Tab-separated table of C-alpha atoms in Angstrom:
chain	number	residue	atom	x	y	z
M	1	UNK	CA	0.000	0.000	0.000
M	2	UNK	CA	1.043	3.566	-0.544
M	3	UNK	CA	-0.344	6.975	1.060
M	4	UNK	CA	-0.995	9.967	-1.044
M	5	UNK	CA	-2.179	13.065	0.240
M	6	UNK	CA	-5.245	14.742	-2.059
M	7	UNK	CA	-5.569	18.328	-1.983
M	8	UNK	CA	-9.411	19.187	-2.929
M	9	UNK	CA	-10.369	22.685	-4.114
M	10	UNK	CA	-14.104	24.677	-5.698
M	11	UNK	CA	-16.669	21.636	-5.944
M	12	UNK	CA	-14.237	19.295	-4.448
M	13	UNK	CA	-13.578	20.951	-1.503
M	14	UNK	CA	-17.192	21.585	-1.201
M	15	UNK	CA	-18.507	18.125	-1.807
M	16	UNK	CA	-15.862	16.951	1.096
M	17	UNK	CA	-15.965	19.977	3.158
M	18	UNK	CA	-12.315	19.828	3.609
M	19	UNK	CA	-9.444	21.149	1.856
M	20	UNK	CA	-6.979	18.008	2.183
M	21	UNK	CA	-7.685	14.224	2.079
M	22	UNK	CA	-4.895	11.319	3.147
M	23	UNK	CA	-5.665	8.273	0.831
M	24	UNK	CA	-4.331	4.922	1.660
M	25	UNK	CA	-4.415	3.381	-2.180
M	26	UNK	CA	-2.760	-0.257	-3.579
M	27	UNK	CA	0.103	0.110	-5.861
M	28	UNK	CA	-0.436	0.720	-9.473
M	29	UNK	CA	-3.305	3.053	-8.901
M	30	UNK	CA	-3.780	5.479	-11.403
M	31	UNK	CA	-4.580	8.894	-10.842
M	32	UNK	CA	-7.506	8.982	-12.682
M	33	UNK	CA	-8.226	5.685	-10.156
M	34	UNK	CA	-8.644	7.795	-6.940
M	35	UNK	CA	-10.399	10.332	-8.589
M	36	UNK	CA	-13.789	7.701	-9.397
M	37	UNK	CA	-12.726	6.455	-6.021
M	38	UNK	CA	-13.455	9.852	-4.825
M	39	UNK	CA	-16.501	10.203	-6.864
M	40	UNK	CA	-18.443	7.227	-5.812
M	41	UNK	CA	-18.189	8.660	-2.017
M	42	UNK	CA	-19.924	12.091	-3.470
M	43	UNK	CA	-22.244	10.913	-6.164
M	44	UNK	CA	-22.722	14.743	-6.549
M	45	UNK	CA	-19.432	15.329	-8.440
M	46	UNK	CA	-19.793	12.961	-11.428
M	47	UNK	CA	-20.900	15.827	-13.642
M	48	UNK	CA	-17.151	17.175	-13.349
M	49	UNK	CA	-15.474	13.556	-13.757
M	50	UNK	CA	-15.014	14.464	-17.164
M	51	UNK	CA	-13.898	17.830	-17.433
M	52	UNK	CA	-11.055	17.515	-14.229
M	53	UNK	CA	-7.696	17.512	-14.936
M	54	UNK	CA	-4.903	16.232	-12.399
M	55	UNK	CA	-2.023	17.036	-10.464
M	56	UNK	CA	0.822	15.572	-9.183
M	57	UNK	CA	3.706	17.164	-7.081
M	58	UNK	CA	2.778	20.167	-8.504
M	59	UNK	CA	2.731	18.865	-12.373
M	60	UNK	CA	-0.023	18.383	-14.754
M	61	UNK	CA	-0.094	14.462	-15.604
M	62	UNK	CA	-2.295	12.175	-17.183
M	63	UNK	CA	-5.297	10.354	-15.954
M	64	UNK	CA	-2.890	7.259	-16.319
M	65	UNK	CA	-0.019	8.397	-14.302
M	66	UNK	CA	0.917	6.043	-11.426
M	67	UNK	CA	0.715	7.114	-8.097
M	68	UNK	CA	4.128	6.413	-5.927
M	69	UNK	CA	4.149	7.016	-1.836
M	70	UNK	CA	4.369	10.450	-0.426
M	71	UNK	CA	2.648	12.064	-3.806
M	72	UNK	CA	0.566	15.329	-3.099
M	73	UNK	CA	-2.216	14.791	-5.886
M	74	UNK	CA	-4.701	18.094	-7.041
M	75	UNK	CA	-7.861	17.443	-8.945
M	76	UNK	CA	-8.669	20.133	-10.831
M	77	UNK	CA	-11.758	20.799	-11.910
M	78	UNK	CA	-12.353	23.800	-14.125
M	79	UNK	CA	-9.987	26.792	-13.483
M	80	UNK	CA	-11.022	30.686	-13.366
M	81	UNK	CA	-8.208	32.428	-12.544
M	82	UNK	CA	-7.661	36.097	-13.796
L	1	UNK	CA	6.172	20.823	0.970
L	2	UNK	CA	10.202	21.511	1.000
L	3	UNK	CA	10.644	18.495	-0.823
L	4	UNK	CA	7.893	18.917	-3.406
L	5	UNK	CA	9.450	22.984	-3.898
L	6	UNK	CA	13.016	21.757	-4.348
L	7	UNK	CA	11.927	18.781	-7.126
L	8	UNK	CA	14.248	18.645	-9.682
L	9	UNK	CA	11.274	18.807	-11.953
L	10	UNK	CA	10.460	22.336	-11.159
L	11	UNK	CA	10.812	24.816	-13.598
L	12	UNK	CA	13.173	27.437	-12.250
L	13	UNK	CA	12.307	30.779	-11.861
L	14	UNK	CA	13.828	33.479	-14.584
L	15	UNK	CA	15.831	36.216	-12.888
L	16	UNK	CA	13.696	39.005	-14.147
L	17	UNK	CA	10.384	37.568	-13.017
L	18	UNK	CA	8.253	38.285	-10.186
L	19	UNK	CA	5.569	36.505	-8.585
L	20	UNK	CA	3.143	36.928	-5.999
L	21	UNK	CA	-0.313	34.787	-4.901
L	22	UNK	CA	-1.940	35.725	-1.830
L	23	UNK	CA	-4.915	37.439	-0.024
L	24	UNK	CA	-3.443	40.773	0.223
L	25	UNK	CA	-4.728	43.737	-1.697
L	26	UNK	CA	-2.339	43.853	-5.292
L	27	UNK	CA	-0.944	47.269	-6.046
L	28	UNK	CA	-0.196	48.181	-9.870
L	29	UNK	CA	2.310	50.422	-8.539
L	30	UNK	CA	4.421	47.589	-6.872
L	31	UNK	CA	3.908	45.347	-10.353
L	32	UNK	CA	5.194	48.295	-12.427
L	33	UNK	CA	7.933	49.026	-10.203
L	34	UNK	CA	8.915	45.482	-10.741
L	35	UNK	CA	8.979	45.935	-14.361
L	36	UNK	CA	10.833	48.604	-14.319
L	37	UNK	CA	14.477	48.455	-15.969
L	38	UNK	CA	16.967	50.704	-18.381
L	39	UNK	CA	16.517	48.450	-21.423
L	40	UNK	CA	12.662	48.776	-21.627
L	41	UNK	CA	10.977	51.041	-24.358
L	42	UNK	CA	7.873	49.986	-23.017
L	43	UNK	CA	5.869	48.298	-20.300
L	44	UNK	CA	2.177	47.009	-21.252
L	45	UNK	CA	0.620	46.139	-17.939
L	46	UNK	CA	-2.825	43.895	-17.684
L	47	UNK	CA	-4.923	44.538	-14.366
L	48	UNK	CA	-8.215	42.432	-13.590
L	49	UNK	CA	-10.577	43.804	-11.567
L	50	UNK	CA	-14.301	42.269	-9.933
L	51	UNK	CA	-16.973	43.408	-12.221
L	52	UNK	CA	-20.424	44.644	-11.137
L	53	UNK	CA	-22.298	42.233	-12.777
L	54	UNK	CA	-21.689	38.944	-14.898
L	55	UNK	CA	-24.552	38.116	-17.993
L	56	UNK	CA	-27.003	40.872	-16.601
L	57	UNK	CA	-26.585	39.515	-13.013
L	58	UNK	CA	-25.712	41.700	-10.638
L	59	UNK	CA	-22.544	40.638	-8.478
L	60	UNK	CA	-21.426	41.159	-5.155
L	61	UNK	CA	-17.816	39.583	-4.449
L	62	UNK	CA	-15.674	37.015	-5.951
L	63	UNK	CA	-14.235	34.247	-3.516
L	64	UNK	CA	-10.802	32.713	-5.236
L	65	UNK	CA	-9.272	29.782	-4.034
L	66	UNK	CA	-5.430	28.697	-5.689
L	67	UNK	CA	-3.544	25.726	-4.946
L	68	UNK	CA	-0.459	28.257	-4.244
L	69	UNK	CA	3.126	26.110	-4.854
L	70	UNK	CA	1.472	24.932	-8.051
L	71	UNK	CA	0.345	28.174	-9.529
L	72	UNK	CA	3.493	28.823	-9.089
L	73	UNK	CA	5.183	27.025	-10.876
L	74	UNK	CA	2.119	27.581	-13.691
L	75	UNK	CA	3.470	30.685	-13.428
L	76	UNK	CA	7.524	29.899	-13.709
L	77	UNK	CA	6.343	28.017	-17.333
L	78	UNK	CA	4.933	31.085	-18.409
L	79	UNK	CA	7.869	32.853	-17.694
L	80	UNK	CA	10.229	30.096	-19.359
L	81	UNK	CA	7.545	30.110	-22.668
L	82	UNK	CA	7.645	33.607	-22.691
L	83	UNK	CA	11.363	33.616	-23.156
L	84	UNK	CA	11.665	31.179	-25.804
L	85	UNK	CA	9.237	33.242	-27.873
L	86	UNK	CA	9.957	36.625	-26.940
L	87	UNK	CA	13.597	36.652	-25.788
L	88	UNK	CA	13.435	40.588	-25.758
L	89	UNK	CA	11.271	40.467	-22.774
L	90	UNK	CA	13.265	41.540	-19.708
L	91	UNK	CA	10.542	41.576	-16.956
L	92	UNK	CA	7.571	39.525	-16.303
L	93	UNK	CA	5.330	40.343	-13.148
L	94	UNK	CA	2.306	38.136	-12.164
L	95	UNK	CA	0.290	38.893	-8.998
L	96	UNK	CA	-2.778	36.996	-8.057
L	97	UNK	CA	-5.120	37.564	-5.084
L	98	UNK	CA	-6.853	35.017	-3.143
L	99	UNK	CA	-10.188	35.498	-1.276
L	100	UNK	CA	-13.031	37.014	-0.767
L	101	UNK	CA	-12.853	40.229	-3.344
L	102	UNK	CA	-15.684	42.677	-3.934
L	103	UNK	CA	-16.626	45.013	-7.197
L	104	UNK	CA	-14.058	46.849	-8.170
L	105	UNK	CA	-10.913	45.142	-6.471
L	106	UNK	CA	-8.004	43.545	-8.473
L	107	UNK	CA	-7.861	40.341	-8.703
L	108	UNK	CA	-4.438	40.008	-10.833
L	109	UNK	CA	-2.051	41.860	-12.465
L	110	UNK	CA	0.507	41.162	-15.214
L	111	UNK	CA	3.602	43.197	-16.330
L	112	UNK	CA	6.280	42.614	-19.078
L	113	UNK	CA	8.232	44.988	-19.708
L	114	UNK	CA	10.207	45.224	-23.707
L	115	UNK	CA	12.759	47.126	-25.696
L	116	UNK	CA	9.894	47.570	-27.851
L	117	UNK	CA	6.127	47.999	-27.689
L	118	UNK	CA	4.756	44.827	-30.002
L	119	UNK	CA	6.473	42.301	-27.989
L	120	UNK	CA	5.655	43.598	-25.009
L	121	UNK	CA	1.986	43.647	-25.546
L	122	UNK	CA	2.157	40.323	-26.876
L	123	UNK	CA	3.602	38.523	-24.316
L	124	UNK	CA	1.241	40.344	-21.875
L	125	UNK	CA	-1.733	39.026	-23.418
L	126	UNK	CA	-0.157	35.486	-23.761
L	127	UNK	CA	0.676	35.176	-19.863
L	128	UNK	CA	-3.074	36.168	-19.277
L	129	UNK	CA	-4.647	33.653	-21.697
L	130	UNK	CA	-2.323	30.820	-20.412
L	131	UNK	CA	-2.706	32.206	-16.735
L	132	UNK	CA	-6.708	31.820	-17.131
L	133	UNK	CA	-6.420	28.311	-18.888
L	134	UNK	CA	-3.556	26.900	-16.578
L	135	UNK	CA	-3.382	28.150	-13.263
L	136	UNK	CA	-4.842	26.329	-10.124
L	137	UNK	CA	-6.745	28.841	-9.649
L	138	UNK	CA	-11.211	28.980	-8.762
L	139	UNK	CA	-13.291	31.637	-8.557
L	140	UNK	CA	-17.124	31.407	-6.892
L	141	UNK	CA	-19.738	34.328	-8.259
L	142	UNK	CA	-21.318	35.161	-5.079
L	143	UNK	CA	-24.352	37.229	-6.640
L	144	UNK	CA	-26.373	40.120	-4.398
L	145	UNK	CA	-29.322	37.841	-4.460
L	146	UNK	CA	-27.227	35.261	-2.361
L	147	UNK	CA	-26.857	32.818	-4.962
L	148	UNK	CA	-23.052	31.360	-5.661
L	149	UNK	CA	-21.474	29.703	-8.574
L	150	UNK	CA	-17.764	28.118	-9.491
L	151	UNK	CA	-17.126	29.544	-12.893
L	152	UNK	CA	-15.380	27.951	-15.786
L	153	UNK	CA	-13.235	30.545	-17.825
L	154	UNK	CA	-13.479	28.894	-20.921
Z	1	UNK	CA	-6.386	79.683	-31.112
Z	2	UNK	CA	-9.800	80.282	-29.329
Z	3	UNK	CA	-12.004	80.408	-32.691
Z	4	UNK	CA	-9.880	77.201	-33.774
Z	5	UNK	CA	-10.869	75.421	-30.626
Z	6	UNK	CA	-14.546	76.088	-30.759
Z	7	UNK	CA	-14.526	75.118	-34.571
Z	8	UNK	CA	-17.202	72.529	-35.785
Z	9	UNK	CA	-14.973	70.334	-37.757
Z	10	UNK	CA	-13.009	69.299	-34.503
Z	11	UNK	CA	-14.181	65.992	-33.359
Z	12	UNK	CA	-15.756	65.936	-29.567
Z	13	UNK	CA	-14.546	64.605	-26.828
Z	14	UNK	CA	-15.849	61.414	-25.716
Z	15	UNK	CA	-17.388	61.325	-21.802
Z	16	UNK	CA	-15.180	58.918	-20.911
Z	17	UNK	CA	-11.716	59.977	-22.120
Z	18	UNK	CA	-9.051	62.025	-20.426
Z	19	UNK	CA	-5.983	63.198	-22.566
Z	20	UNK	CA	-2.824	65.239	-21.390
Z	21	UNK	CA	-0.589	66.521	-23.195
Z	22	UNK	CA	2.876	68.817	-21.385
Z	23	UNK	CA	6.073	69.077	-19.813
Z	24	UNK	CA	4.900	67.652	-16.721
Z	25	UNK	CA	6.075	64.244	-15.516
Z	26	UNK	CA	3.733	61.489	-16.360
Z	27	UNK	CA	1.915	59.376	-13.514
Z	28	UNK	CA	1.213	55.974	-14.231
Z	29	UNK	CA	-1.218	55.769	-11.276
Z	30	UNK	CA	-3.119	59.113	-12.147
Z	31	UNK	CA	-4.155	57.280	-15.842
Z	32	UNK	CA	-5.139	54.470	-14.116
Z	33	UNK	CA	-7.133	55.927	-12.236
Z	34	UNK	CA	-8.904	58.306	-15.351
Z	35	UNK	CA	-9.435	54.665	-16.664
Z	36	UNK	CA	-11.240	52.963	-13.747
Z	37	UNK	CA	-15.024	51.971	-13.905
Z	38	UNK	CA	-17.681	49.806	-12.500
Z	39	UNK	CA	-18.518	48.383	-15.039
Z	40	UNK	CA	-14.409	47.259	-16.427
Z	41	UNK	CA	-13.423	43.614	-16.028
Z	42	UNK	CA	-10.015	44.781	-17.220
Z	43	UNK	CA	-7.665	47.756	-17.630
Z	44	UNK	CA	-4.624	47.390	-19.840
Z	45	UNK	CA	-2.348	49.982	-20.235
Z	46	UNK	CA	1.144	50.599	-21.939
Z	47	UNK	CA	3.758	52.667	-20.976
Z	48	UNK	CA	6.761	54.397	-23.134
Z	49	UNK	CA	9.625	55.170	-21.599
Z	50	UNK	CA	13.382	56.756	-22.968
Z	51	UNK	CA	15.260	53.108	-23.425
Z	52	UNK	CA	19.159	53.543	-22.826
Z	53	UNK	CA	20.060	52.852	-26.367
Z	54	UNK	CA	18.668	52.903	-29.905
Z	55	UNK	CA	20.685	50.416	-32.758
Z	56	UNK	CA	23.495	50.252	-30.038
Z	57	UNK	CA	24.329	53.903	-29.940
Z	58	UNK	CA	23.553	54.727	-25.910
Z	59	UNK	CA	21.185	57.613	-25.720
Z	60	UNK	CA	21.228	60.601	-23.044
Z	61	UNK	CA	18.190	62.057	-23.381
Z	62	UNK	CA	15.128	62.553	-25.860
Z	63	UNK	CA	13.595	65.747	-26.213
Z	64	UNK	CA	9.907	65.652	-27.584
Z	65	UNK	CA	8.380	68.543	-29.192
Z	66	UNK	CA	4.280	68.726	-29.693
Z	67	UNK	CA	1.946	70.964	-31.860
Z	68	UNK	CA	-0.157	70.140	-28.622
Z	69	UNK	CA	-4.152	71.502	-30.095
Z	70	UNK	CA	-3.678	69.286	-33.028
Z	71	UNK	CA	-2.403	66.129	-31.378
Z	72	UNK	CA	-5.177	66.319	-28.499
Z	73	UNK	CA	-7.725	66.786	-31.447
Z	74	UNK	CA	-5.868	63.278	-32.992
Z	75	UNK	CA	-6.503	61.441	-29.603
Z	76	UNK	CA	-9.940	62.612	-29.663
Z	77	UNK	CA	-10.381	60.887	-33.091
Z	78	UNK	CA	-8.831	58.052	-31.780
Z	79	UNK	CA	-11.268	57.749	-29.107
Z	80	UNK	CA	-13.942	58.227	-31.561
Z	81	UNK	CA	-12.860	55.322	-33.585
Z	82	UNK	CA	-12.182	53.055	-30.510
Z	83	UNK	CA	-16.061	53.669	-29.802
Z	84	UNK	CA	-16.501	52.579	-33.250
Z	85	UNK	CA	-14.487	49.585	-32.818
Z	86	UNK	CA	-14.828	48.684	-29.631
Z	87	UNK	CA	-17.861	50.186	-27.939
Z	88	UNK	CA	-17.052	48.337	-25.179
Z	89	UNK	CA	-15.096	50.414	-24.293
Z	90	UNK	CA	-15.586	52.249	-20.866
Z	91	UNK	CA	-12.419	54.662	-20.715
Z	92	UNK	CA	-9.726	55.753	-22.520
Z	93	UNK	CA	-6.774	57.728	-21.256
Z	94	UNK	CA	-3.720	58.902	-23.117
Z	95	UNK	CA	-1.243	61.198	-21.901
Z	96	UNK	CA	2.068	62.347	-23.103
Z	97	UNK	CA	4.897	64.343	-22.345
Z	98	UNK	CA	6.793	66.994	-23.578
Z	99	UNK	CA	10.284	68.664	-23.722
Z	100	UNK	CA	13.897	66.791	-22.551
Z	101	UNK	CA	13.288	63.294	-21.016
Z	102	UNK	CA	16.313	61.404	-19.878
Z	103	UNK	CA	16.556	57.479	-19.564
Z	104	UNK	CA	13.510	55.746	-17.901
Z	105	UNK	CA	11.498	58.459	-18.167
Z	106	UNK	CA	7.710	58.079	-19.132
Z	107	UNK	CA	7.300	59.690	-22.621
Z	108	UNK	CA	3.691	58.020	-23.337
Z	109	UNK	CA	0.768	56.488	-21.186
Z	110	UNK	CA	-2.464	54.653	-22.840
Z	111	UNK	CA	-4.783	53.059	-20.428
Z	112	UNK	CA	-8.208	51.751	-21.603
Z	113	UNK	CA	-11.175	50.067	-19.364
Z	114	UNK	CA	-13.634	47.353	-20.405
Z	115	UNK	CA	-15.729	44.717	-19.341
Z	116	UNK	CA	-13.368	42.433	-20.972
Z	117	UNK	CA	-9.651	42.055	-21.747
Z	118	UNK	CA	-9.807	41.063	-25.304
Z	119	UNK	CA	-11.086	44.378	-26.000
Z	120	UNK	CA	-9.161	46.523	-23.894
Z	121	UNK	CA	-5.887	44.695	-25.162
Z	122	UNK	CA	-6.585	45.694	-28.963
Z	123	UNK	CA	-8.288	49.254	-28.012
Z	124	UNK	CA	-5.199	50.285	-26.450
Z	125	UNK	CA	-2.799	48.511	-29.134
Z	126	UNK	CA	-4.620	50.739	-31.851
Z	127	UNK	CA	-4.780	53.515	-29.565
Z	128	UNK	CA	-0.711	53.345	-29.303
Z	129	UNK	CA	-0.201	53.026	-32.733
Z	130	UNK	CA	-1.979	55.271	-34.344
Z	131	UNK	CA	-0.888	57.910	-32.140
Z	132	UNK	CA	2.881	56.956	-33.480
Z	133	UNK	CA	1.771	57.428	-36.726
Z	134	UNK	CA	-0.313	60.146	-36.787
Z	135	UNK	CA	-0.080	62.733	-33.867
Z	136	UNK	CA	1.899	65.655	-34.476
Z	137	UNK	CA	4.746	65.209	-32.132
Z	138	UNK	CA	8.308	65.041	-32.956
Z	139	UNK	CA	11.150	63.417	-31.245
Z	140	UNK	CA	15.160	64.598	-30.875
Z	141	UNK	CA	17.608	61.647	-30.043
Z	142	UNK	CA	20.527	63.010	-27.898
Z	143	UNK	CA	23.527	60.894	-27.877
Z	144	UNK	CA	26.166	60.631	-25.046
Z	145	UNK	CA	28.348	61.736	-28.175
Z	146	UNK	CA	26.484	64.594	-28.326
Z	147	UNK	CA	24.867	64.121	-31.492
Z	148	UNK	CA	21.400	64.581	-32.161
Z	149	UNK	CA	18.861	63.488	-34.565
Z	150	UNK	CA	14.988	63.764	-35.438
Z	151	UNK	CA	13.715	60.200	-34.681
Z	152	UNK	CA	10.954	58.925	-38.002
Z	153	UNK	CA	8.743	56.409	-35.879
Z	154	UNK	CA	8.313	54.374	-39.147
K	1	UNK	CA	-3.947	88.425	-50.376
K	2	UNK	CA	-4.464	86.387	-47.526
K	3	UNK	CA	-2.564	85.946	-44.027
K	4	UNK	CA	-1.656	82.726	-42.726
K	5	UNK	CA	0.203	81.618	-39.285
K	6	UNK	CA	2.676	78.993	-40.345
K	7	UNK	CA	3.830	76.410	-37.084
K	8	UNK	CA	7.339	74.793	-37.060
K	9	UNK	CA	8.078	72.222	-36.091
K	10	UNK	CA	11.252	69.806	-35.691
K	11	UNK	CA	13.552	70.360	-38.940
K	12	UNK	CA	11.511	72.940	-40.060
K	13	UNK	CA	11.407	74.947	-36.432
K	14	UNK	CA	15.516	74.002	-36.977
K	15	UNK	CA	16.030	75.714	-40.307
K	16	UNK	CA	13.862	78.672	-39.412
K	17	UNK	CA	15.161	78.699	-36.021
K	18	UNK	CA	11.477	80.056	-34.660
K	19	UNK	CA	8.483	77.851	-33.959
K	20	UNK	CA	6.079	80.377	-36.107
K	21	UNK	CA	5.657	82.807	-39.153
K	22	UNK	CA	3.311	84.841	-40.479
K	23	UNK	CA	2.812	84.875	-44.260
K	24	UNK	CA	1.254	86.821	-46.434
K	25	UNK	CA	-0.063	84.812	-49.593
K	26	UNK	CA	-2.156	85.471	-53.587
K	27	UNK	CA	-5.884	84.218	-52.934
K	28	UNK	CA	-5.971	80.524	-54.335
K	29	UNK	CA	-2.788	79.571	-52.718
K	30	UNK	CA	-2.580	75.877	-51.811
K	31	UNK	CA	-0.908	74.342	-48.931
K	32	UNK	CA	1.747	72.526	-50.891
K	33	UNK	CA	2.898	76.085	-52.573
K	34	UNK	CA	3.269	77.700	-49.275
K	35	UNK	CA	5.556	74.509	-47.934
K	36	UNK	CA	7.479	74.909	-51.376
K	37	UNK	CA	8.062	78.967	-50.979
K	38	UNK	CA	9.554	77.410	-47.414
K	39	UNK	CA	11.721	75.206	-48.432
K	40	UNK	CA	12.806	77.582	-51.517
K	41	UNK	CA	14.170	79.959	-48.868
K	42	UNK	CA	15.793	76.787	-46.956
K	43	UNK	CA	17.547	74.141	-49.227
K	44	UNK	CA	18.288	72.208	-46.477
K	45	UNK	CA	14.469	70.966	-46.208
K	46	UNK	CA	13.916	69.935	-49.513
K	47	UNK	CA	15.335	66.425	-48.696
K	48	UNK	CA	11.869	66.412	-46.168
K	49	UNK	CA	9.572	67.356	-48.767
K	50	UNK	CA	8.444	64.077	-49.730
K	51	UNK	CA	8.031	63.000	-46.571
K	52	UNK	CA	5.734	66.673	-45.138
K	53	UNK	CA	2.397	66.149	-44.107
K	54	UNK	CA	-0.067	69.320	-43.757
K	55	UNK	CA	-2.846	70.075	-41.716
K	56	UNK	CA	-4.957	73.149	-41.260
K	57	UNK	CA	-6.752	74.302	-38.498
K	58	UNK	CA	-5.524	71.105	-36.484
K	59	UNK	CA	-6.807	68.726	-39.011
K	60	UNK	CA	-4.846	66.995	-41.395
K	61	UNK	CA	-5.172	67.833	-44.745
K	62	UNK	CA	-4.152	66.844	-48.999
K	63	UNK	CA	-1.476	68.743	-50.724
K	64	UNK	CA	-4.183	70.883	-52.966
K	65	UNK	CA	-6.012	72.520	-49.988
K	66	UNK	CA	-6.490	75.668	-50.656
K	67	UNK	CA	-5.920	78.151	-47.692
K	68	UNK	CA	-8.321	80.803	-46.569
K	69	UNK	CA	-7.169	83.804	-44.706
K	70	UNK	CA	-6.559	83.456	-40.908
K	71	UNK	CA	-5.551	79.860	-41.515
K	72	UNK	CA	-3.663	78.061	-38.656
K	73	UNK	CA	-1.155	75.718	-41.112
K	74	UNK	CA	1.425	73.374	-39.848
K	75	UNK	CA	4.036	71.068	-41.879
K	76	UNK	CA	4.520	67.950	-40.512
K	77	UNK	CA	7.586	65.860	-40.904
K	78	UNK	CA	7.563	62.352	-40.116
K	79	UNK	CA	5.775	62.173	-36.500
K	80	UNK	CA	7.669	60.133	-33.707
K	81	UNK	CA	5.629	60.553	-30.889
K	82	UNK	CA	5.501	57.616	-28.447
């Protein structure tokens, strides 16, 4: 097992009420992975599965990236910045 | 966090740029100032400000939310792409607030300062437009008839 | 100069534009300000400053000369042609300077408010330009040399 | 005849060495004549000839404008304002 920690933001954060999840996860999991694993717990957030875009250590990556111990994940649902 | 900020994937951060996220007020003076130096002919400098009303509804604040070390280094890319395409460009200055804002207040400002006017403006626009599509970075319309919304920029 | 002033040919000054045009130093936070509005998602505004050098040769000093009346009735065609372009847009502010301006100093200021950035980006772009090409202002390079020449913008 | 004020202006204000004349001119006299009588008593200008833009009365104007007494006129070199 590794441990990731999530950081959760706009109708993430909202859906959790919290700003930062620890995940214990199985090797091999894909970001993309504890991201529906997130959604089933919030049925609520499936309408952004599909437009949220992820984060690792402060990189974009793919939904398909593997997740190694210690990673600091984002999702990141649709930005408005400016 | 010090591990994550000294990964050797980071994109280091050009020694003319400046860059600020945080909840205090933004001041255009401080992001000129910043831009400031000898070889400029010109500075074009972006501001963003709350507006009073979004599609005919009238708003009352803005509440942003960034994920801060990441915008960041959103930022520190924008710097490094701005250099490959406009190596002219001496100074780039992004400042973005965080919180709750209200009409009228900036949100974020944007310097670059040029030998010459064309790239200058260019390069200004381009660190806005990648800045909006990039950057960690949520805003909720919190409308005066108590209604909220996250917005998507695009 | 009275009678030419009051003539009917001269275009009018649109409400929401503020033009300058002397010997007094330029204040990047005074145009601002002239270009701030409830209604203005964005400002953008460019600055021109004397740049240490021109094709190498290291400059002293520029000393700008103005047939003032005639270039503040050009920026008040310019604003009327922004409005065409870009009604849009909320403010426009342009103010320049005149006489001997040493290195760094602020020669030009253009700011121009809108709801959005797109608009306030290519109001102020044509505002810059066609105030290089067509107001009647002349410019006198000053070399550390001590030669001088009349600058052609184009 | 008419009387014009005449405004100078960067190699023209140089050659003259004053920012302003006063002319006295036939009726029918266009804009481009008065700039030639100038640079007739100034050889040094004719190289800027091509290049001289006029207005009247703070408007620009073509070369074949005829002037009308109390005219304000002003040759224009290339600008470089900015």
């Amino acid at each position: 097992m590794i441990t990731v920690t999530v950081k959760l933001f706009a109708a993430y954060q909202d859906a959790f009420e919290r700003s930062e999840l620890t995940m214990e996860l199985p090797e091999q999991t894909r970001v993309v992975d504890l991201c529906d694993r997130l959604i089933a717990q919030r049925p609520q957030l499936s309408a952004w599965r599909s437009q949220t875009r992820y984060g690792v250590n402060l990189q974009f990556v793919e939904p398909e990236q593997v997740l190694n111990h210690g990673d600091e994940v984002v999702l990141i649902p649709p930005v408005s910045g400016g | 966090m010090t591990s994550l900020l000294s990964s050797p994937d980071l994109t280091p951060q050009h020694p003319g740029d400046r860059f600020l996220i945080g909840p205090e007020p933004l001041s255009l003076a401080q992001a000129y100032n910043q831009a400031d130096d000898a070889a400029n002919g010109a500075v074009v400098a972006m501001s963003g400000m709350v507006r009073n009303q979004t599609g005919g509804k009238p708003v009352e604040a803005l509440d942003y939310q960034a994920y801060e070390p990441m915008a960041l280094q959103v930022f520190r890319q924008i710097g490094e792409q701005i250099r490959q395409q406009w190596p002219e460009v001496t100074r780039l200055v992004i400042h973005h607030r965080t919180g709750r804002l209200t009409v009228g207040e900036i949100s974020v400002l944007v310097a670059v300062g040029c030998p010459h006017r064309g790239e200058a403006f260019a390069a200004c626009q381009y660190a806005i437009d990648t800045l909006k599509h990039n950057a960690p970075i949520w805003k909720k319309e919190c409308f005066s008839d108590g209604s909220t919304s996250w917005v998507n920029c695009c």
